[in-house]
Amino acid sequence: MNRALRLLLNHEHTSLHPNTYEADSSAATVILKLACPSLLRFDHDMRLQPDLAEAWEASPDQRRFTFRLRPGLTFHNGRVLDAAAAAACLRRMLDPRNITPQHADYEGLSAIDVLDARTLAIGFDEPATDFLASLAWRTYIVDDCAVQPVGAGPYEVTAWQHGHAVHLRKFRGHYAADRYAVPAIEIRWAPHPEQRIAAIEAGTADIVETVPQKAAPNLVARGLIETRGVHSPRKTVIAFRASAPPFDDVRVRCAVALAVDRDAIRERFLGGHGRALNGLLPADDPFGIDLPAWPLDREGARALLRDAGHGGGLRLRVAHTAMPPVPGVAAQVAADLAEVGITLDLRGYEDPPWWPAVYLRGDWQMAFQGASARPHPHIMFRRDLHTGGAFNPGGYANPALDALVAQARRCLDPEAQRDLYARAQRLVHEDVAVLPLYAADVLSGVRPGLRGFAAHPLGYIELAGVTLDAG
């Protein structure tokens, strides 16, 4: 393969500044994973594997973690990536002067010790059973550069032309450069299904991040694309502004849950590429549990609204991303809620500024939230539903949930920990902290002739072993 691989992503990122809110998005993650890997990584089976660190060990009490870096690592700018450089990156990330979601992810971190040139140890005040997952998920080891991400990944960013493209080239100093046949990458964006379909029909994309699900069978039958799908813990939920009326009243949240036909939404918009989701995690997730589905009961919804003092109806400000299928889902929910006297003032926003400006700081009462896959339940609870969580813009607060999540993180017995996370899921379900709509599979597409690519449950684009026939 002697040309750039053409990668078509869903939408453009807001920032490529690693370990920040603005770059903590699915769009930026795809690029940063190629350019700025961490010490560990998740494979396609969601197992931890070595990356910049060739080996690691955790103390029995899950409070101290030691990493042995690979020999001869360098950043894209030629500077040595040793234990001291990795420690400096982590200290910058966790500096209280920096505003980053990793502050909560690494809560309780008390020591970053350089033991020798290739050995790094990280310590916590108490057991941190989620730490390795957080490290492998969205923590990036980078040099101190504010202009562009300077990592040690298999590809380095050479240009970002806003609104047009991002260009990357192979980094021959990568520890496994021989496994990467793709010499360069050109990234463009197509937020709307018709744009992606046009690119597939024109043959201008080698890998498509998300193939429009309804169009996929026809495109495959015509020989224009091959699909690669995998189940994922990512989901779409209705988020409530639980810190203010009317959604500070659980009866109103329950009324919405009873009025929305979630089965019809899943069938209409996802077809065979989505799963029912009654709780925060699919039932087949390692930490997932079976929970009762909210029945479709519009008379019950009307009764709850009357009891809550809204028998005359409600009008709500609702925000959602313009990324399909969310606008259609929002319109269907609006039609369902109109049946019980709730009128939605729908406001769609492109990406960006949907993330993070509108979602985290917007003046909405209800929002449609596409939640990226979280690789560990503590990350999900701590970020999304913990009091003051980094991605809890609805202001949901429940001290009982906070206590359960903290206890589960410290718990060293796997079965007892699983029970604590199950109790947390039941609590959230009963309190309708959010209303899960569906779990969406990852459905990527590859141009015929491209080999070695598999969809990743976390949405990463991994290119080790990927080749493309000439033509």
Tab-separated table of N, CA, C and O in Angstrom, residues 9 189 192 209 265 270 295 306 348 351 391 404 411:
chain	number	residue	atom	x	y	z
A	9	LEU	N	-14.863	9.850	9.152
A	9	LEU	CA	-15.423	9.866	10.498
A	9	LEU	C	-16.766	10.581	10.505
A	9	LEU	O	-17.119	11.296	9.571
A	189	TRP	N	-14.809	14.131	7.193
A	189	TRP	CA	-15.995	13.954	8.037
A	189	TRP	C	-17.263	13.988	7.204
A	189	TRP	O	-17.365	14.693	6.197
A	192	HIS	N	-23.796	13.425	8.142
A	192	HIS	CA	-25.144	13.029	7.739
A	192	HIS	C	-25.102	11.759	6.887
A	192	HIS	O	-24.186	11.579	6.074
A	209	GLU	N	-16.408	5.195	9.516
A	209	GLU	CA	-16.601	4.967	10.946
A	209	GLU	C	-17.963	4.350	11.241
A	209	GLU	O	-18.062	3.385	12.007
A	265	ILE	N	-38.925	2.732	18.747
A	265	ILE	CA	-37.770	3.558	18.386
A	265	ILE	C	-36.605	2.684	17.952
A	265	ILE	O	-35.958	2.932	16.922
A	270	LEU	N	-32.813	1.546	14.410
A	270	LEU	CA	-31.622	0.719	14.494
A	270	LEU	C	-31.741	-0.601	13.751
A	270	LEU	O	-30.732	-1.206	13.413
A	295	PRO	N	-42.946	-0.288	31.036
A	295	PRO	CA	-44.032	-0.592	30.098
A	295	PRO	C	-44.525	0.676	29.410
A	295	PRO	O	-44.343	1.785	29.913
A	306	ARG	N	-50.564	14.443	36.539
A	306	ARG	CA	-51.597	15.121	37.323
A	306	ARG	C	-51.190	15.180	38.793
A	306	ARG	O	-51.325	16.222	39.450
A	348	GLY	N	-31.771	21.263	17.813
A	348	GLY	CA	-30.675	20.420	17.349
A	348	GLY	C	-29.413	21.236	17.149
A	348	GLY	O	-29.464	22.384	16.698
A	351	ASP	N	-22.171	19.042	15.689
A	351	ASP	CA	-20.958	18.728	16.455
A	351	ASP	C	-19.759	19.336	15.754
A	351	ASP	O	-19.435	18.914	14.650
A	391	PHE	N	-19.517	14.452	33.635
A	391	PHE	CA	-20.469	14.353	32.534
A	391	PHE	C	-21.889	14.151	33.072
A	391	PHE	O	-22.668	13.388	32.524
A	404	LEU	N	-22.462	3.887	47.223
A	404	LEU	CA	-22.334	2.571	46.606
A	404	LEU	C	-21.168	2.526	45.625
A	404	LEU	O	-20.381	1.567	45.601
A	411	CYS	N	-13.755	-2.258	46.658
A	411	CYS	CA	-14.034	-3.663	46.966
A	411	CYS	C	-13.096	-4.590	46.187
A	411	CYS	O	-13.025	-4.526	44.952
